[in-house]
PDB file of C-alpha atoms in Angstrom:
ATOM      1  CA  UNK A 189       4.525  36.613 -26.131  1.00  0.00           C
ATOM      2  CA  UNK A 190       1.998  35.813 -28.811  1.00  0.00           C
ATOM      3  CA  UNK A 191       1.103  38.526 -31.068  1.00  0.00           C
ATOM      4  CA  UNK A 192      -2.367  39.931 -31.747  1.00  0.00           C
ATOM      5  CA  UNK A 193      -2.599  39.509 -35.441  1.00  0.00           C
ATOM      6  CA  UNK A 194      -5.361  37.482 -36.441  1.00  0.00           C
ATOM      7  CA  UNK A 195      -7.006  34.557 -34.429  1.00  0.00           C
ATOM      8  CA  UNK A 196      -6.609  31.908 -37.403  1.00  0.00           C
ATOM      9  CA  UNK A 197      -2.394  32.262 -36.899  1.00  0.00           C
ATOM     10  CA  UNK A 198      -3.169  32.118 -32.983  1.00  0.00           C
ATOM     11  CA  UNK A 199      -5.406  28.840 -33.310  1.00  0.00           C
ATOM     12  CA  UNK A 200      -2.636  27.171 -35.061  1.00  0.00           C
ATOM     13  CA  UNK A 201       0.313  27.772 -32.235  1.00  0.00           C
ATOM     14  CA  UNK A 202      -0.130  25.777 -29.307  1.00  0.00           C
ATOM     15  CA  UNK A 203      -0.435  28.016 -25.702  1.00  0.00           C
ATOM     16  CA  UNK A 204       2.696  27.295 -23.773  1.00  0.00           C
ATOM     17  CA  UNK A 205       4.256  29.230 -20.837  1.00  0.00           C
ATOM     18  CA  UNK A 206       7.524  30.870 -21.553  1.00  0.00           C
ATOM     19  CA  UNK A 207      10.709  31.051 -19.747  1.00  0.00           C
ATOM     20  CA  UNK A 208      10.511  34.159 -17.336  1.00  0.00           C
ATOM     21  CA  UNK A 209      12.277  35.523 -14.476  1.00  0.00           C
ATOM     22  CA  UNK A 210       9.796  38.817 -14.172  1.00  0.00           C
ATOM     23  CA  UNK A 211       7.642  38.347 -11.234  1.00  0.00           C
ATOM     24  CA  UNK A 212       3.666  39.187 -11.119  1.00  0.00           C
ATOM     25  CA  UNK A 213       1.591  38.953  -8.440  1.00  0.00           C
ATOM     26  CA  UNK A 214      -2.320  38.456  -9.039  1.00  0.00           C
ATOM     27  CA  UNK A 215      -5.497  37.703  -7.104  1.00  0.00           C
ATOM     28  CA  UNK A 216      -8.475  36.106  -9.319  1.00  0.00           C
ATOM     29  CA  UNK A 217     -11.629  37.356  -8.177  1.00  0.00           C
ATOM     30  CA  UNK A 218     -14.787  34.884  -9.306  1.00  0.00           C
ATOM     31  CA  UNK A 219     -17.500  37.831 -10.424  1.00  0.00           C
ATOM     32  CA  UNK A 220     -19.442  35.040 -12.367  1.00  0.00           C
ATOM     33  CA  UNK A 221     -22.375  33.156 -10.979  1.00  0.00           C
ATOM     34  CA  UNK A 222     -20.420  29.835 -11.427  1.00  0.00           C
ATOM     35  CA  UNK A 223     -17.945  27.923  -9.404  1.00  0.00           C
ATOM     36  CA  UNK A 224     -14.633  28.630 -11.351  1.00  0.00           C
ATOM     37  CA  UNK A 225     -11.669  26.659 -12.285  1.00  0.00           C
ATOM     38  CA  UNK A 226      -8.079  28.611 -12.402  1.00  0.00           C
ATOM     39  CA  UNK A 227      -5.850  26.763 -14.477  1.00  0.00           C
ATOM     40  CA  UNK A 228      -2.111  27.350 -15.699  1.00  0.00           C
ATOM     41  CA  UNK A 229      -0.650  26.645 -19.060  1.00  0.00           C
ATOM     42  CA  UNK A 230       2.624  24.612 -18.453  1.00  0.00           C
ATOM     43  CA  UNK A 231       5.613  24.788 -20.513  1.00  0.00           C
ATOM     44  CA  UNK A 232       4.590  21.823 -22.427  1.00  0.00           C
ATOM     45  CA  UNK A 233       1.181  23.660 -23.005  1.00  0.00           C
ATOM     46  CA  UNK A 234      -0.379  21.097 -20.578  1.00  0.00           C
ATOM     47  CA  UNK A 235      -3.330  22.282 -18.360  1.00  0.00           C
ATOM     48  CA  UNK A 236      -2.432  22.330 -14.687  1.00  0.00           C
ATOM     49  CA  UNK A 237      -5.279  23.253 -12.440  1.00  0.00           C
ATOM     50  CA  UNK A 238      -4.392  25.263  -9.389  1.00  0.00           C
ATOM     51  CA  UNK A 239      -7.929  25.499  -7.587  1.00  0.00           C
ATOM     52  CA  UNK A 240     -11.269  24.438  -8.402  1.00  0.00           C
ATOM     53  CA  UNK A 241     -14.624  25.019  -7.554  1.00  0.00           C
ATOM     54  CA  UNK A 242     -13.907  28.894  -6.790  1.00  0.00           C
ATOM     55  CA  UNK A 243     -17.277  30.074  -5.469  1.00  0.00           C
ATOM     56  CA  UNK A 244     -18.649  33.439  -6.889  1.00  0.00           C
ATOM     57  CA  UNK A 245     -17.401  36.365  -4.931  1.00  0.00           C
ATOM     58  CA  UNK A 246     -14.223  34.308  -3.619  1.00  0.00           C
ATOM     59  CA  UNK A 247     -10.588  35.151  -4.413  1.00  0.00           C
ATOM     60  CA  UNK A 248      -7.297  33.212  -5.140  1.00  0.00           C
ATOM     61  CA  UNK A 249      -3.775  34.732  -4.950  1.00  0.00           C
ATOM     62  CA  UNK A 250      -1.336  32.977  -7.180  1.00  0.00           C
ATOM     63  CA  UNK A 251       2.270  34.343  -7.536  1.00  0.00           C
ATOM     64  CA  UNK A 252       3.108  33.860 -11.549  1.00  0.00           C
ATOM     65  CA  UNK A 253       5.281  34.933 -14.007  1.00  0.00           C
ATOM     66  CA  UNK A 254       5.252  37.284 -16.954  1.00  0.00           C
ATOM     67  CA  UNK A 255       4.597  35.181 -20.154  1.00  0.00           C
ATOM     68  CA  UNK A 256       2.629  32.366 -17.984  1.00  0.00           C
ATOM     69  CA  UNK A 257      -0.884  32.139 -19.457  1.00  0.00           C
ATOM     70  CA  UNK A 258      -4.048  31.171 -17.575  1.00  0.00           C
ATOM     71  CA  UNK A 259      -7.512  29.988 -18.654  1.00  0.00           C
ATOM     72  CA  UNK A 260     -10.919  29.359 -16.282  1.00  0.00           C
ATOM     73  CA  UNK A 261     -13.653  27.134 -16.531  1.00  0.00           C
ATOM     74  CA  UNK A 262     -16.880  26.585 -15.411  1.00  0.00           C
ATOM     75  CA  UNK A 263     -16.102  23.624 -12.569  1.00  0.00           C
ATOM     76  CA  UNK A 264     -19.550  21.887 -13.400  1.00  0.00           C
ATOM     77  CA  UNK A 265     -20.176  22.480 -17.351  1.00  0.00           C
ATOM     78  CA  UNK A 266     -16.606  22.959 -18.195  1.00  0.00           C
ATOM     79  CA  UNK A 267     -17.602  26.577 -20.343  1.00  0.00           C
ATOM     80  CA  UNK A 268     -15.100  28.730 -20.762  1.00  0.00           C
ATOM     81  CA  UNK A 269     -14.830  31.762 -18.539  1.00  0.00           C
ATOM     82  CA  UNK A 270     -13.059  34.981 -19.363  1.00  0.00           C
ATOM     83  CA  UNK A 271     -11.177  37.812 -17.766  1.00  0.00           C
ATOM     84  CA  UNK A 272     -11.079  41.478 -19.200  1.00  0.00           C
ATOM     85  CA  UNK A 273     -13.269  39.877 -22.213  1.00  0.00           C
ATOM     86  CA  UNK A 274     -10.592  37.225 -23.120  1.00  0.00           C
ATOM     87  CA  UNK A 275     -10.108  33.677 -22.530  1.00  0.00           C
ATOM     88  CA  UNK A 276      -6.631  33.837 -21.785  1.00  0.00           C
ATOM     89  CA  UNK A 277      -4.991  36.053 -19.046  1.00  0.00           C
ATOM     90  CA  UNK A 278      -1.257  36.888 -19.478  1.00  0.00           C
ATOM     91  CA  UNK A 279       0.000  38.253 -16.087  1.00  0.00           C
ATOM     92  CA  UNK A 280       1.210  41.923 -15.909  1.00  0.00           C
ATOM     93  CA  UNK A 281       5.035  42.414 -14.533  1.00  0.00           C
ATOM     94  CA  UNK A 282       5.608  43.366 -10.652  1.00  0.00           C
ATOM     95  CA  UNK A 283       6.341  46.940 -10.612  1.00  0.00           C
ATOM     96  CA  UNK A 284       8.896  46.156  -7.539  1.00  0.00           C
ATOM     97  CA  UNK A 285       7.434  48.286  -4.945  1.00  0.00           C
ATOM     98  CA  UNK A 286       7.449  46.393  -1.658  1.00  0.00           C
ATOM     99  CA  UNK A 287       5.346  44.751  -0.120  1.00  0.00           C
ATOM    100  CA  UNK A 288       4.225  43.996  -3.861  1.00  0.00           C
ATOM    101  CA  UNK A 289       0.626  45.211  -4.804  1.00  0.00           C
ATOM    102  CA  UNK A 290      -1.607  42.001  -6.555  1.00  0.00           C
ATOM    103  CA  UNK A 291      -3.094  43.104  -9.713  1.00  0.00           C
ATOM    104  CA  UNK A 292      -6.646  42.114  -9.026  1.00  0.00           C
ATOM    105  CA  UNK A 293      -8.325  40.080 -12.078  1.00  0.00           C
ATOM    106  CA  UNK A 294     -11.838  39.643 -12.187  1.00  0.00           C
ATOM    107  CA  UNK A 295     -13.396  36.639 -13.961  1.00  0.00           C
ATOM    108  CA  UNK A 296     -16.378  36.666 -15.454  1.00  0.00           C
ATOM    109  CA  UNK A 297     -18.879  34.791 -18.110  1.00  0.00           C
ATOM    110  CA  UNK A 298     -18.349  35.959 -21.737  1.00  0.00           C
ATOM    111  CA  UNK A 299     -20.993  36.692 -24.039  1.00  0.00           C
ATOM    112  CA  UNK A 300     -22.182  33.371 -25.672  1.00  0.00           C
ATOM    113  CA  UNK A 301     -23.336  32.910 -29.131  1.00  0.00           C
ATOM    114  CA  UNK A 302     -27.167  31.763 -29.135  1.00  0.00           C
ATOM    115  CA  UNK A 303     -26.193  28.726 -30.418  1.00  0.00           C
ATOM    116  CA  UNK A 304     -23.508  28.365 -27.598  1.00  0.00           C
ATOM    117  CA  UNK A 305     -25.874  28.954 -24.912  1.00  0.00           C
ATOM    118  CA  UNK A 306     -28.754  26.512 -26.449  1.00  0.00           C
ATOM    119  CA  UNK A 307     -26.019  23.517 -26.230  1.00  0.00           C
ATOM    120  CA  UNK A 308     -25.231  24.633 -22.459  1.00  0.00           C
ATOM    121  CA  UNK A 309     -28.831  24.678 -21.671  1.00  0.00           C
ATOM    122  CA  UNK A 310     -29.050  20.969 -23.504  1.00  0.00           C
ATOM    123  CA  UNK A 311     -26.088  19.476 -21.864  1.00  0.00           C
ATOM    124  CA  UNK A 312     -27.477  20.720 -17.988  1.00  0.00           C
ATOM    125  CA  UNK A 313     -30.859  19.279 -18.988  1.00  0.00           C
ATOM    126  CA  UNK A 314     -30.651  16.060 -21.152  1.00  0.00           C
ATOM    127  CA  UNK A 315     -28.293  13.076 -20.041  1.00  0.00           C
ATOM    128  CA  UNK A 316     -25.511  12.314 -22.545  1.00  0.00           C
ATOM    129  CA  UNK A 317     -26.985   8.783 -23.321  1.00  0.00           C
ATOM    130  CA  UNK A 318     -30.200  10.535 -24.244  1.00  0.00           C
ATOM    131  CA  UNK A 319     -28.719  12.737 -26.803  1.00  0.00           C
ATOM    132  CA  UNK A 320     -29.549  10.709 -29.706  1.00  0.00           C
ATOM    133  CA  UNK A 321     -33.042  10.463 -29.052  1.00  0.00           C
ATOM    134  CA  UNK A 322     -33.505  14.602 -29.428  1.00  0.00           C
ATOM    135  CA  UNK A 323     -35.118  15.395 -32.362  1.00  0.00           C
ATOM    136  CA  UNK A 324     -32.359  17.782 -33.966  1.00  0.00           C
ATOM    137  CA  UNK A 325     -30.173  17.597 -36.703  1.00  0.00           C
ATOM    138  CA  UNK A 326     -27.134  15.249 -36.429  1.00  0.00           C
ATOM    139  CA  UNK A 327     -24.273  18.009 -36.581  1.00  0.00           C
ATOM    140  CA  UNK A 328     -25.635  19.162 -33.429  1.00  0.00           C
ATOM    141  CA  UNK A 329     -25.598  15.988 -31.954  1.00  0.00           C
ATOM    142  CA  UNK A 330     -22.169  15.878 -32.964  1.00  0.00           C
ATOM    143  CA  UNK A 331     -21.698  19.254 -31.208  1.00  0.00           C
ATOM    144  CA  UNK A 332     -23.171  17.976 -27.971  1.00  0.00           C
ATOM    145  CA  UNK A 333     -21.016  15.105 -28.126  1.00  0.00           C
ATOM    146  CA  UNK A 334     -17.502  17.174 -28.307  1.00  0.00           C
ATOM    147  CA  UNK A 335     -16.232  19.346 -26.120  1.00  0.00           C
ATOM    148  CA  UNK A 336     -15.382  22.599 -27.473  1.00  0.00           C
ATOM    149  CA  UNK A 337     -12.005  23.748 -25.601  1.00  0.00           C
ATOM    150  CA  UNK A 338     -10.210  25.227 -28.653  1.00  0.00           C
ATOM    151  CA  UNK A 339      -8.287  28.297 -26.665  1.00  0.00           C
ATOM    152  CA  UNK A 340      -8.373  31.359 -28.682  1.00  0.00           C
ATOM    153  CA  UNK A 341      -5.589  34.091 -27.903  1.00  0.00           C
ATOM    154  CA  UNK A 342      -6.942  37.440 -28.671  1.00  0.00           C
TER     155      UNK A 342
END
C-alpha cells in the first residue's frame, strides 16, 4: 500500500491494485450536486468504470478488497471528486461480522483552486473549438486543452 510520505514521490509511482484476500464491503453515496463516475484502478493501473452518472443522493454498493484504489469523476466535466477530502479511496478491511456491514463513503466536491474553478467554468461555457479566440494567455489556453487527470495519493 502506498505510503503517505510526500506527494512528489507518490506522483512518480503508478497507482495500481495490489493482491489481496481481505474483503471490504463499501457503499459509495453521492453527496455532491454532480453526477459521479465510480472508477476502480486495476492491477495494471488501468481505470475500470463501475458505474456512471450516479446522481446526487444515490448510492452504489461494491464488494472490493483492501489495497484496491478507487477514484471518482464528475460524469460530464470529468472534474475530480473526493472522498474523505482525498482523491483516492483505499477500502478498509471487513471486520468479519455476518452479515457484513458496509462502510459508508460519501463522494463530494473538493475545494478547487480559483484557477481550477475558472478553467472548469470556461470549459462549460466555451466550445473547445473557440478556445483560440479567447483573449487570455497562451498558457491558459494550453491548460484548457489538456485534461488534468494526474492522481495524487495523500
